[in-house]
XYZ file of C-alpha atoms in Angstrom:
188
model
C 0.000 0.000 0.000
C 1.329 3.454 -0.934
C 1.404 6.166 1.719
C -0.989 9.083 1.288
C 0.354 12.437 0.116
C 0.039 13.790 3.664
C 1.986 10.829 5.072
C 4.731 11.408 2.500
C 4.684 15.129 3.336
C 5.001 14.506 7.066
C 7.827 12.027 6.450
C 9.633 14.516 4.227
C 9.167 17.276 6.800
C 10.564 15.032 9.520
C 13.714 14.578 7.435
C 14.133 18.308 6.774
C 13.236 19.680 10.221
C 16.243 18.260 12.154
C 18.609 19.772 9.582
C 16.901 23.143 9.918
C 16.962 22.929 13.699
C 20.715 22.223 13.635
C 21.278 25.144 11.266
C 19.274 27.436 13.518
C 21.159 26.246 16.571
C 24.442 27.055 14.832
C 23.128 30.467 13.817
C 22.587 31.295 17.486
C 19.996 33.391 19.234
C 17.976 35.707 17.059
C 18.092 33.400 14.051
C 14.982 33.530 11.913
C 12.856 30.431 12.245
C 11.432 28.462 9.320
C 10.157 30.375 6.288
C 8.076 28.809 3.490
C 8.210 30.590 0.142
C 5.281 29.550 -2.066
C 5.412 29.459 -5.854
C 4.601 32.778 -7.506
C 1.097 32.766 -8.985
C 0.431 34.074 -12.482
C -2.516 36.290 -13.434
C -2.992 37.218 -17.081
C -6.782 37.547 -17.386
C -6.585 41.370 -17.486
C -3.740 41.509 -19.994
C -4.255 43.045 -23.388
C -2.361 40.073 -24.852
C -1.861 36.647 -23.318
C 1.105 34.630 -24.530
C 2.405 31.143 -23.893
C 5.667 32.678 -22.649
C 3.875 34.400 -19.743
C 4.295 31.291 -17.582
C 8.069 31.711 -17.889
C 7.762 35.043 -16.072
C 6.038 33.346 -13.121
C 8.688 30.599 -13.064
C 11.445 33.221 -13.141
C 9.746 35.137 -10.308
C 9.450 31.938 -8.247
C 13.126 31.114 -8.749
C 14.332 34.676 -8.140
C 12.202 35.166 -5.021
C 13.310 31.856 -3.519
C 16.953 32.570 -4.354
C 16.791 36.076 -2.873
C 15.115 35.032 0.378
C 17.464 32.036 0.695
C 20.506 34.271 0.102
C 19.404 36.449 3.014
C 18.130 33.769 5.421
C 20.041 30.628 4.453
C 18.904 27.371 6.030
C 15.830 28.995 7.590
C 14.106 28.798 4.199
C 12.322 25.496 3.691
C 13.083 23.381 0.629
C 11.004 24.569 -2.340
C 10.188 21.005 -3.417
C 8.815 20.208 0.019
C 6.761 23.418 0.038
C 5.484 22.719 -3.476
C 4.343 19.225 -2.532
C 2.558 20.617 0.516
C 0.672 23.171 -1.600
C -0.464 20.435 -3.989
C -1.459 17.917 -1.307
C -5.007 16.601 -1.060
C -5.453 18.440 2.248
C -4.359 21.753 0.726
C -6.694 21.206 -2.231
C -9.572 20.607 0.171
C -8.937 24.040 1.721
C -9.051 25.768 -1.659
C -12.127 23.874 -2.768
C -10.059 22.401 -5.590
C -10.690 25.386 -7.856
C -7.767 27.641 -6.989
C -4.124 27.059 -6.301
C -2.977 27.051 -2.687
C -0.467 29.834 -3.322
C -3.264 32.421 -3.692
C -5.388 31.431 -0.677
C -4.180 32.731 2.692
C -5.878 29.930 4.662
C -4.100 27.363 2.513
C -0.766 29.160 2.854
C -1.176 29.146 6.642
C -2.054 25.434 6.505
C 1.137 24.725 4.553
C 3.146 26.766 7.039
C 1.671 24.894 10.011
C 2.132 21.510 8.316
C 5.796 22.191 7.601
C 6.532 23.881 10.933
C 7.142 27.286 9.347
C 6.544 30.469 11.306
C 6.374 32.590 8.154
C 4.878 32.098 4.697
C 5.670 34.250 1.667
C 2.950 34.431 -0.986
C 3.152 36.371 -4.243
C 1.860 36.784 -7.763
C 2.798 38.450 -11.015
C 0.010 40.033 -13.013
C 0.403 40.988 -16.645
C -1.322 44.097 -17.935
C 0.659 44.428 -21.172
C 3.890 43.146 -22.680
C 5.820 45.909 -20.932
C 3.863 46.328 -17.693
C 3.617 43.706 -14.983
C 2.587 44.002 -11.349
C 4.374 42.039 -8.639
C 2.321 41.593 -5.462
C 3.625 39.862 -2.376
C 2.424 39.066 1.115
C 4.099 37.893 4.289
C 1.955 35.828 6.645
C 2.716 35.146 10.304
C 1.638 31.514 10.603
C 1.433 31.597 14.410
C -0.953 34.559 14.574
C -2.590 34.110 11.173
C -2.035 37.803 10.446
C -0.974 39.347 7.188
C 2.149 41.201 8.299
C 3.125 42.719 4.968
C 1.240 43.367 1.736
C 3.378 44.891 -0.980
C 3.055 45.627 -4.663
C 5.462 46.937 -7.267
C 4.804 47.910 -10.857
C 7.389 46.404 -13.186
C 7.911 48.309 -16.434
C 10.142 47.165 -19.252
C 11.693 43.846 -20.112
C 10.020 41.382 -17.702
C 13.195 39.346 -16.997
C 15.350 42.053 -15.404
C 12.335 43.764 -13.865
C 11.092 40.574 -12.179
C 14.577 39.923 -10.808
C 14.780 43.472 -9.411
C 11.219 43.436 -8.042
C 11.633 40.107 -6.272
C 14.980 41.192 -4.814
C 13.441 44.353 -3.342
C 10.466 42.395 -1.991
C 12.743 39.704 -0.504
C 14.775 42.362 1.300
C 11.590 43.883 2.774
C 10.312 40.421 3.783
C 13.530 39.582 5.609
C 13.668 42.979 7.315
C 10.027 42.591 8.440
C 10.578 39.045 9.712
C 13.623 40.118 11.695
C 11.748 43.077 13.177
C 8.749 40.925 14.096
C 10.917 38.200 15.623
C 12.890 40.771 17.638
C 9.615 42.145 19.022
C 8.366 38.667 19.932
C 11.649 37.841 21.707
C 11.360 40.841 24.059
């Protein structure tokens, strides 16, 4: 008998969590605890022209955001494959009603964070309005309190590749700064 997707997810989390705990212990006091970065969602319904290459912009944003947050927080960032599997699990789909992706539903993002032992979840989307204008929107969710701690948006004008890289870098820096501020307040 094959294990359910939740069983596989819990097993995978149990393998990752000790490594993260060791990394946090080495980082010392004040280290940021687990952060889950969800895949960047893509919205093109309002665009004046939808193209097959639009999905590449969302993939680039996902990669760039994960890379930027990981560069700033290191081992505190949960494995993207593990997070992706959690967002596509049967339990996550039941939260979204099956119609929407988990990465655009705050309740589902919080569920993923709780399931993986993350204290923070980063959600985001890129929306295309035209070939030269995109909007990057990102949120930071405190999994423990369930509150939306940061809601940010940036208009990206020009070639989407460099603009997405710049927009996600700026957002990642704000996310990390906000997490560190929030964690410092909670440690007082």
